[in-house]
mmCIF file of C-alpha atoms in Angstrom:
data_model
loop_
_atom_site.group_PDB
_atom_site.id
_atom_site.type_symbol
_atom_site.label_atom_id
_atom_site.label_comp_id
_atom_site.label_asym_id
_atom_site.label_seq_id
_atom_site.Cartn_x
_atom_site.Cartn_y
_atom_site.Cartn_z
ATOM 1 C CA LEU K 1300 20.533 1.445 -20.811
ATOM 2 C CA THR K 1301 18.844 4.396 -19.121
ATOM 3 C CA ASN K 1302 20.932 6.895 -21.091
ATOM 4 C CA SER K 1303 20.174 5.060 -24.339
ATOM 5 C CA VAL K 1304 16.438 5.116 -23.608
ATOM 6 C CA GLN K 1305 16.534 8.839 -22.894
ATOM 7 C CA GLU K 1306 18.348 9.486 -26.198
ATOM 8 C CA VAL K 1307 16.016 7.295 -28.230
ATOM 9 C CA LEU K 1308 12.685 8.420 -26.763
ATOM 10 C CA PRO K 1309 12.356 11.748 -28.646
ATOM 11 C CA VAL K 1310 12.672 10.083 -32.086
ATOM 12 C CA ALA K 1311 11.656 6.444 -31.614
ATOM 13 C CA THR K 1312 8.380 5.030 -32.943
ATOM 14 C CA LEU K 1313 6.888 1.585 -32.616
ATOM 15 C CA ASP K 1314 4.474 -0.005 -35.030
ATOM 16 C CA GLY K 1315 3.383 -3.594 -35.546
ATOM 17 C CA ARG K 1316 1.769 -6.695 -34.110
ATOM 18 C CA ALA K 1317 3.250 -9.616 -32.188
ATOM 19 C CA GLU K 1318 1.254 -12.776 -31.611
ATOM 20 C CA LEU K 1319 2.685 -15.167 -29.043
ATOM 21 C CA LYS K 1320 1.745 -18.843 -29.210
ATOM 22 C CA ASN K 1321 2.973 -21.338 -26.619
ATOM 23 C CA VAL K 1322 6.246 -19.455 -26.025
ATOM 24 C CA ARG K 1323 8.695 -20.725 -23.408
ATOM 25 C CA ALA K 1324 11.436 -18.714 -21.669
ATOM 26 C CA GLU K 1325 13.899 -19.584 -18.943
ATOM 27 C CA SER K 1326 16.729 -17.858 -17.099
ATOM 28 C CA LYS K 1327 19.232 -18.798 -14.417
ATOM 29 C CA ASP K 1328 17.822 -15.946 -12.325
ATOM 30 C CA LEU K 1329 14.265 -17.327 -12.362
ATOM 31 C CA PRO K 1330 13.242 -20.310 -10.202
ATOM 32 C CA LYS K 1331 10.950 -21.834 -12.846
ATOM 33 C CA PRO K 1332 10.700 -21.568 -16.647
ATOM 34 C CA VAL K 1333 7.906 -19.330 -17.917
ATOM 35 C CA GLU K 1334 5.813 -21.485 -20.231
ATOM 36 C CA GLN K 1335 2.650 -21.474 -22.321
ATOM 37 C CA VAL K 1336 2.963 -17.749 -23.037
ATOM 38 C CA ASN K 1337 0.097 -16.745 -25.313
ATOM 39 C CA GLY K 1338 -1.364 -13.411 -26.295
ATOM 40 C CA VAL K 1339 -1.214 -10.468 -28.658
ATOM 41 C CA VAL K 1340 0.791 -7.232 -28.427
ATOM 42 C CA LEU K 1341 -0.295 -4.381 -30.704
ATOM 43 C CA LEU K 1342 2.221 -1.563 -31.229
ATOM 44 C CA SER K 1343 1.580 1.901 -32.636
ATOM 45 C CA PRO K 1344 3.464 5.207 -32.414
ATOM 46 C CA GLN K 1345 1.144 6.266 -29.577
ATOM 47 C CA ARG K 1346 0.693 3.136 -27.484
ATOM 48 C CA ALA K 1347 1.141 -0.576 -26.916
ATOM 49 C CA ALA K 1348 -1.857 -2.801 -26.217
ATOM 50 C CA VAL K 1349 -1.455 -6.171 -24.483
ATOM 51 C CA GLN K 1350 -4.418 -8.455 -25.137
ATOM 52 C CA HIS K 1351 -5.028 -11.604 -23.048
ATOM 53 C CA LEU K 1352 -1.347 -12.248 -22.385
ATOM 54 C CA SER K 1353 -1.233 -15.450 -20.341
ATOM 55 C CA ALA K 1354 1.658 -17.466 -18.916
ATOM 56 C CA LYS K 1355 2.444 -20.322 -16.542
ATOM 57 C CA ALA K 1356 5.403 -20.968 -14.208
ATOM 58 C CA GLY K 1357 5.394 -23.976 -11.922
ATOM 59 C CA GLN K 1358 1.972 -24.100 -10.270
ATOM 60 C CA SER K 1359 1.342 -20.420 -11.008
ATOM 61 C CA SER K 1360 -0.537 -18.939 -13.939
ATOM 62 C CA TYR K 1361 -1.861 -15.493 -14.811
ATOM 63 C CA THR K 1362 -3.465 -13.363 -17.509
ATOM 64 C CA VAL K 1363 -2.840 -9.677 -18.188
ATOM 65 C CA ASP K 1364 -4.632 -7.093 -20.310
ATOM 66 C CA ALA K 1365 -2.938 -3.702 -20.482
ATOM 67 C CA MET K 1366 -2.647 -0.430 -22.384
ATOM 68 C CA VAL K 1367 0.628 1.533 -22.303
ATOM 69 C CA THR K 1368 1.326 4.940 -23.797
ATOM 70 C CA ARG K 1369 4.977 5.863 -24.477
ATOM 71 C CA PRO K 1370 6.065 2.272 -23.695
ATOM 72 C CA LEU K 1371 9.818 2.944 -24.047
ATOM 73 C CA ALA K 1372 9.581 5.256 -21.031
ATOM 74 C CA LEU K 1373 8.943 2.211 -18.825
ATOM 75 C CA MET K 1374 12.674 1.418 -18.919
ATOM 76 C CA ALA K 1375 13.862 4.922 -18.057
ATOM 77 C CA LYS K 1376 14.936 6.060 -14.607
ATOM 78 C CA PRO K 1377 12.000 7.678 -12.744
ATOM 79 C CA ASP K 1378 11.880 11.462 -13.165
ATOM 80 C CA SER K 1379 14.416 11.355 -16.043
ATOM 81 C CA VAL K 1380 11.641 11.431 -18.675
ATOM 82 C CA PRO K 1381 7.851 11.719 -18.398
ATOM 83 C CA PRO K 1382 6.397 8.372 -17.254
ATOM 84 C CA ALA K 1383 4.602 5.900 -19.468
ATOM 85 C CA GLY K 1384 0.832 5.858 -19.032
ATOM 86 C CA VAL K 1385 -0.492 2.474 -17.916
ATOM 87 C CA THR K 1386 -3.838 0.803 -17.321
ATOM 88 C CA PHE K 1387 -3.944 -2.919 -16.587
ATOM 89 C CA ASP K 1388 -6.038 -5.847 -15.385
ATOM 90 C CA PHE K 1389 -4.154 -8.747 -13.758
ATOM 91 C CA ARG K 1390 -5.909 -12.057 -13.003
ATOM 92 C CA SER K 1391 -4.618 -15.327 -11.586
ATOM 93 C CA PRO K 1392 -6.265 -18.528 -10.338
ATOM 94 C CA MET K 1393 -3.084 -19.464 -8.428
ATOM 95 C CA LEU K 1394 0.057 -17.417 -7.769
ATOM 96 C CA ASP K 1395 2.984 -18.769 -5.739
ATOM 97 C CA LEU K 1396 5.658 -16.077 -5.658
ATOM 98 C CA ALA K 1397 8.299 -18.777 -5.187
ATOM 99 C CA ASP K 1398 7.622 -19.725 -8.833
ATOM 100 C CA LEU K 1399 8.234 -16.188 -10.095
ATOM 101 C CA LEU K 1400 10.601 -14.161 -7.927
ATOM 102 C CA PRO K 1401 14.307 -14.082 -8.879
ATOM 103 C CA THR K 1402 16.438 -16.553 -6.947
ATOM 104 C CA THR K 1403 18.834 -13.737 -5.966
ATOM 105 C CA PRO K 1404 16.507 -10.799 -5.331
ATOM 106 C CA GLY K 1405 17.862 -7.257 -5.390
ATOM 107 C CA ALA K 1406 16.392 -3.986 -4.226
ATOM 108 C CA PRO K 1407 12.683 -3.556 -5.023
ATOM 109 C CA PHE K 1408 11.838 -1.417 -8.016
ATOM 110 C CA LEU K 1409 8.877 -0.096 -10.002
ATOM 111 C CA PRO K 1410 8.798 0.883 -13.696
ATOM 112 C CA ASN K 1411 8.681 4.518 -14.746
ATOM 113 C CA ALA K 1412 4.892 4.492 -15.096
ATOM 114 C CA LYS K 1413 1.785 6.360 -14.057
ATOM 115 C CA GLY K 1414 -1.699 4.870 -14.153
ATOM 116 C CA THR K 1415 -4.180 2.496 -12.568
ATOM 117 C CA GLY K 1416 -4.950 -1.193 -12.502
ATOM 118 C CA THR K 1417 -6.864 -4.010 -10.870
ATOM 119 C CA VAL K 1418 -5.567 -7.241 -9.360
ATOM 120 C CA ALA K 1419 -7.589 -10.430 -8.758
ATOM 121 C CA ILE K 1420 -5.808 -13.538 -7.412
ATOM 122 C CA ASP K 1421 -7.910 -16.516 -6.361
ATOM 123 C CA ARG K 1422 -5.081 -18.020 -4.284
ATOM 124 C CA LEU K 1423 -1.811 -16.304 -3.309
ATOM 125 C CA LYS K 1424 1.167 -18.010 -1.644
ATOM 126 C CA GLN K 1425 4.502 -16.712 -0.440
ATOM 127 C CA GLY K 1426 6.286 -18.896 2.083
ATOM 128 C CA LYS K 1427 3.989 -19.257 5.105
ATOM 129 C CA LEU K 1428 1.459 -16.838 3.605
ATOM 130 C CA ASP K 1429 -1.477 -18.676 2.014
ATOM 131 C CA VAL K 1430 -4.598 -16.572 1.348
ATOM 132 C CA ARG K 1431 -7.482 -16.473 -1.104
ATOM 133 C CA ALA K 1432 -9.726 -14.046 -2.958
ATOM 134 C CA VAL K 1433 -7.082 -11.312 -3.119
ATOM 135 C CA ARG K 1434 -8.518 -8.159 -4.703
ATOM 136 C CA ALA K 1435 -6.861 -4.765 -5.076
ATOM 137 C CA ASN K 1436 -7.205 -1.478 -6.900
ATOM 138 C CA VAL K 1437 -3.750 -0.083 -7.681
ATOM 139 C CA VAL K 1438 -2.507 3.417 -8.499
ATOM 140 C CA LEU K 1439 0.992 3.681 -9.999
ATOM 141 C CA ALA K 1440 3.273 6.710 -10.005
ATOM 142 C CA PRO K 1441 7.005 6.828 -10.794
ATOM 143 C CA ALA K 1442 8.692 4.894 -7.951
ATOM 144 C CA ALA K 1443 5.472 4.688 -5.938
ATOM 145 C CA LEU K 1444 2.538 2.319 -5.570
ATOM 146 C CA ASP K 1445 -0.739 3.025 -3.808
ATOM 147 C CA ALA K 1446 -3.489 0.488 -3.123
ATOM 148 C CA PRO K 1447 -6.436 2.620 -1.978
ATOM 149 C CA GLU K 1448 -8.450 -0.547 -1.511
ATOM 150 C CA TYR K 1449 -7.479 -4.196 -1.013
ATOM 151 C CA SER K 1450 -9.081 -7.273 0.501
ATOM 152 C CA LEU K 1451 -8.326 -10.953 1.014
ATOM 153 C CA GLN K 1452 -9.621 -14.021 2.801
ATOM 154 C CA GLY K 1453 -7.545 -16.209 5.067
ATOM 155 C CA TYR K 1454 -7.310 -17.920 8.450
ATOM 156 C CA GLY K 1455 -11.073 -18.213 8.648
ATOM 157 C CA GLY K 1456 -11.812 -14.509 8.144
ATOM 158 C CA THR K 1457 -11.270 -11.449 5.974
ATOM 159 C CA VAL K 1458 -8.727 -8.615 5.813
ATOM 160 C CA ARG K 1459 -9.294 -5.287 4.073
ATOM 161 C CA GLY K 1460 -7.523 -1.963 4.045
ATOM 162 C CA THR K 1461 -5.147 0.373 2.198
ATOM 163 C CA ALA K 1462 -1.413 0.270 1.417
ATOM 164 C CA LYS K 1463 1.264 2.679 0.178
ATOM 165 C CA PHE K 1464 4.838 1.994 -0.977
ATOM 166 C CA ASP K 1465 7.449 4.647 -1.877
ATOM 167 C CA LEU K 1466 10.528 3.248 -3.675
ATOM 168 C CA ARG K 1467 12.307 6.452 -4.628
ATOM 169 C CA ASP K 1468 15.154 5.226 -2.423
ATOM 170 C CA THR K 1469 15.231 1.534 -3.373
ATOM 171 C CA ALA K 1470 17.657 0.729 -0.560
ATOM 172 C CA ARG K 1471 15.222 2.194 1.975
ATOM 173 C CA PRO K 1472 11.628 1.756 0.797
ATOM 174 C CA VAL K 1473 8.895 3.492 2.777
ATOM 175 C CA TYR K 1474 5.581 1.710 3.430
ATOM 176 C CA ALA K 1475 2.342 2.273 5.317
ATOM 177 C CA LEU K 1476 -0.635 -0.074 5.706
ATOM 178 C CA THR K 1477 -3.968 0.152 7.454
ATOM 179 C CA SER K 1478 -5.862 -3.104 7.932
ATOM 180 C CA THR K 1479 -9.183 -4.190 9.359
ATOM 181 C CA ILE K 1480 -9.243 -7.874 10.291
ATOM 182 C CA GLU K 1481 -12.635 -9.497 10.797
ATOM 183 C CA HIS K 1482 -13.616 -12.918 12.184
ATOM 184 C CA VAL K 1483 -10.158 -14.465 11.832
ATOM 185 C CA GLN K 1484 -9.348 -17.546 13.915
ATOM 186 C CA ALA K 1485 -6.472 -16.651 16.266
ATOM 187 C CA ASP K 1486 -5.136 -20.217 16.430
ATOM 188 C CA ASP K 1487 -4.968 -20.419 12.624
ATOM 189 C CA ILE K 1488 -2.708 -17.344 12.484
ATOM 190 C CA LEU K 1489 -0.514 -18.397 15.401
ATOM 191 C CA SER K 1490 -0.149 -21.927 14.039
ATOM 192 C CA ALA K 1491 0.954 -20.612 10.636
ATOM 193 C CA TRP K 1492 3.357 -17.896 11.789
ATOM 194 C CA SER K 1493 4.662 -18.976 15.205
ATOM 195 C CA PRO K 1494 5.397 -22.032 17.378
ATOM 196 C CA ALA K 1495 2.392 -21.128 19.597
ATOM 197 C CA LYS K 1496 -0.020 -23.632 18.084
ATOM 198 C CA GLY K 1497 -2.987 -24.243 20.369
ATOM 199 C CA LEU K 1498 -2.035 -21.512 22.869
ATOM 200 C CA LEU K 1499 -4.773 -18.987 22.031
ATOM 201 C CA LYS K 1500 -8.156 -19.804 20.525
ATOM 202 C CA GLY K 1501 -11.005 -17.469 19.661
ATOM 203 C CA THR K 1502 -12.442 -15.256 16.947
ATOM 204 C CA LEU K 1503 -10.173 -12.274 16.296
ATOM 205 C CA ASP K 1504 -11.254 -8.805 15.138
ATOM 206 C CA THR K 1505 -8.658 -6.053 15.014
ATOM 207 C CA LYS K 1506 -7.596 -2.804 13.383
ATOM 208 C CA ILE K 1507 -3.910 -2.143 12.708
ATOM 209 C CA ASN K 1508 -1.897 0.824 11.425
ATOM 210 C CA PHE K 1509 1.562 -0.308 10.332
ATOM 211 C CA SER K 1510 4.424 1.708 8.804
ATOM 212 C CA GLY K 1511 8.177 1.745 8.414
ATOM 213 C CA ALA K 1512 11.174 2.535 6.233
ATOM 214 C CA GLY K 1513 14.024 0.318 5.071
ATOM 215 C CA MET K 1514 14.613 -3.427 5.137
ATOM 216 C CA GLN K 1515 17.633 -3.810 7.422
ATOM 217 C CA PRO K 1516 17.218 -4.557 11.151
ATOM 218 C CA ALA K 1517 18.809 -1.234 12.157
ATOM 219 C CA ASP K 1518 16.320 0.703 9.994
ATOM 220 C CA LEU K 1519 13.353 -1.313 11.221
ATOM 221 C CA LYS K 1520 14.268 -0.782 14.875
ATOM 222 C CA LYS K 1521 14.176 2.988 14.341
ATOM 223 C CA THR K 1522 11.234 3.348 11.967
ATOM 224 C CA LEU K 1523 8.855 0.408 12.362
ATOM 225 C CA THR K 1524 5.628 1.491 14.050
ATOM 226 C CA LEU K 1525 2.391 -0.331 14.739
ATOM 227 C CA VAL K 1526 -0.762 0.668 16.567
ATOM 228 C CA GLY K 1527 -3.604 -1.813 16.949
ATOM 229 C CA LEU K 1528 -6.358 -3.223 19.095
ATOM 230 C CA ALA K 1529 -6.956 -6.967 19.039
ATOM 231 C CA ALA K 1530 -10.375 -8.090 20.240
ATOM 232 C CA LEU K 1531 -11.071 -11.806 20.733
ATOM 233 C CA SER K 1532 -14.390 -13.387 21.630
ATOM 234 C CA GLU K 1533 -15.471 -16.777 22.956
ATOM 235 C CA GLY K 1534 -11.940 -18.087 23.290
ATOM 236 C CA GLN K 1535 -9.444 -19.884 25.441
ATOM 237 C CA LEU K 1536 -5.889 -19.147 26.583
ATOM 238 C CA GLY K 1537 -3.812 -22.269 27.185
ATOM 239 C CA PRO K 1538 -2.792 -24.879 27.879
ATOM 240 C CA GLY K 1539 0.867 -23.899 27.785
ATOM 241 C CA PRO K 1540 4.044 -24.112 29.909
ATOM 242 C CA THR K 1541 3.392 -20.889 31.849
ATOM 243 C CA LEU K 1542 -0.210 -21.692 32.727
ATOM 244 C CA ASP K 1543 0.752 -25.279 33.535
ATOM 245 C CA ALA K 1544 3.355 -23.990 36.003
ATOM 246 C CA ILE K 1545 0.868 -21.596 37.624
ATOM 247 C CA ALA K 1546 -1.789 -24.321 37.953
ATOM 248 C CA SER K 1547 0.748 -26.688 39.465
ATOM 249 C CA PHE K 1548 2.056 -24.109 41.938
ATOM 250 C CA VAL K 1549 -1.389 -23.052 43.256
ATOM 251 C CA LYS K 1550 -2.734 -26.603 42.892
ATOM 252 C CA ILE K 1551 -5.779 -25.476 40.861
ATOM 253 C CA PRO K 1552 -5.921 -27.596 37.679
ATOM 254 C CA ALA K 1553 -8.542 -25.302 36.099
ATOM 255 C CA PHE K 1554 -5.877 -22.586 35.715
ATOM 256 C CA ARG K 1555 -4.250 -24.615 32.935
ATOM 257 C CA GLU K 1556 -6.919 -23.228 30.590
ATOM 258 C CA VAL K 1557 -8.422 -19.744 30.860
ATOM 259 C CA LYS K 1558 -11.721 -19.478 29.025
ATOM 260 C CA PHE K 1559 -13.005 -15.999 28.203
ATOM 261 C CA LYS K 1560 -15.945 -14.250 26.591
ATOM 262 C CA GLN K 1561 -14.011 -11.142 25.565
ATOM 263 C CA LEU K 1562 -10.301 -10.265 25.411
ATOM 264 C CA GLN K 1563 -9.162 -6.718 24.584
ATOM 265 C CA LEU K 1564 -5.455 -6.437 23.753
ATOM 266 C CA PRO K 1565 -4.131 -2.949 22.799
ATOM 267 C CA MET K 1566 -0.658 -3.157 21.261
ATOM 268 C CA ARG K 1567 1.984 -0.952 19.668
ATOM 269 C CA ILE K 1568 5.575 -1.057 18.425
ATOM 270 C CA GLU K 1569 7.984 1.686 19.476
ATOM 271 C CA GLN K 1570 11.777 1.751 19.015
ATOM 272 C CA GLY K 1571 11.912 -1.929 18.153
ATOM 273 C CA ARG K 1572 9.796 -3.092 21.103
ATOM 274 C CA LEU K 1573 6.309 -4.588 21.119
ATOM 275 C CA ILE K 1574 4.315 -3.006 23.926
ATOM 276 C CA SER K 1575 0.982 -4.188 25.283
ATOM 277 C CA ASP K 1576 -1.173 -1.604 26.997
ATOM 278 C CA PRO K 1577 -3.556 -2.823 29.763
ATOM 279 C CA VAL K 1578 -5.307 -6.035 28.764
ATOM 280 C CA GLN K 1579 -8.956 -6.578 29.620
ATOM 281 C CA LEU K 1580 -10.284 -10.130 29.929
ATOM 282 C CA SER K 1581 -13.881 -11.016 30.733
ATOM 283 C CA GLY K 1582 -14.997 -14.544 31.569
ATOM 284 C CA SER K 1583 -17.668 -16.485 33.383
ATOM 285 C CA THR K 1584 -15.781 -16.156 36.684
ATOM 286 C CA GLY K 1585 -15.057 -12.399 36.494
ATOM 287 C CA ASP K 1586 -13.155 -9.600 34.779
#
């Protein structure tokens, strides 16, 4: 296919109009049929314009407006021909990636495109992830994606930052994220992502730099890095098995729950290990 695209591109032209009305498509590789596809595609020798293209799959729905120059170049291998030029606006009231992702996913990929776009998703779900008000500005380059600005709301607070993904080697993608987390409820995160429900309560503010390369455990152990500082306020640690054992041993029931005003937790990942630098805890009974 790539060779055919490269041969056709110098001489091919596109011209016409396609109007889609309540189209339905399904595939054994997709978890849900794509239904209620409506919109207009305008083709000319210079560009393709996508106007209000909307679709629904399961509980998910979305609308896309886009402009693409040299649209056939989208299918070519990156760097084999000049990329297509793309601008787009993607909007969704509800997007559950389980409705859309292939049932047998392969290596991640990006089209041979260069351009910019905006993303607005009112509610986004993927497995345990369930967040709202997702907003992002996106910059595309062949085999690379950059989000110089993104934000979302979840777990009682907000997250904002930047993200970069390099997929030139699809078997070993490279990624880097910086995130600022504000006023998130620690127990909400722990309850969603771990068995530690009720262990740590408090309002969480933190900054995290996160990067890595590859998807296999061996790659992650060598390349995954994280540097962050978690700051919690007006919270409580416990009850839990460890604190229960300490309280029982010293015969001080109050030790089953440690209330604090401030908790500073520096953390980092190096060579596959999560390391906590000195923790500072301030409470009514001392520091």
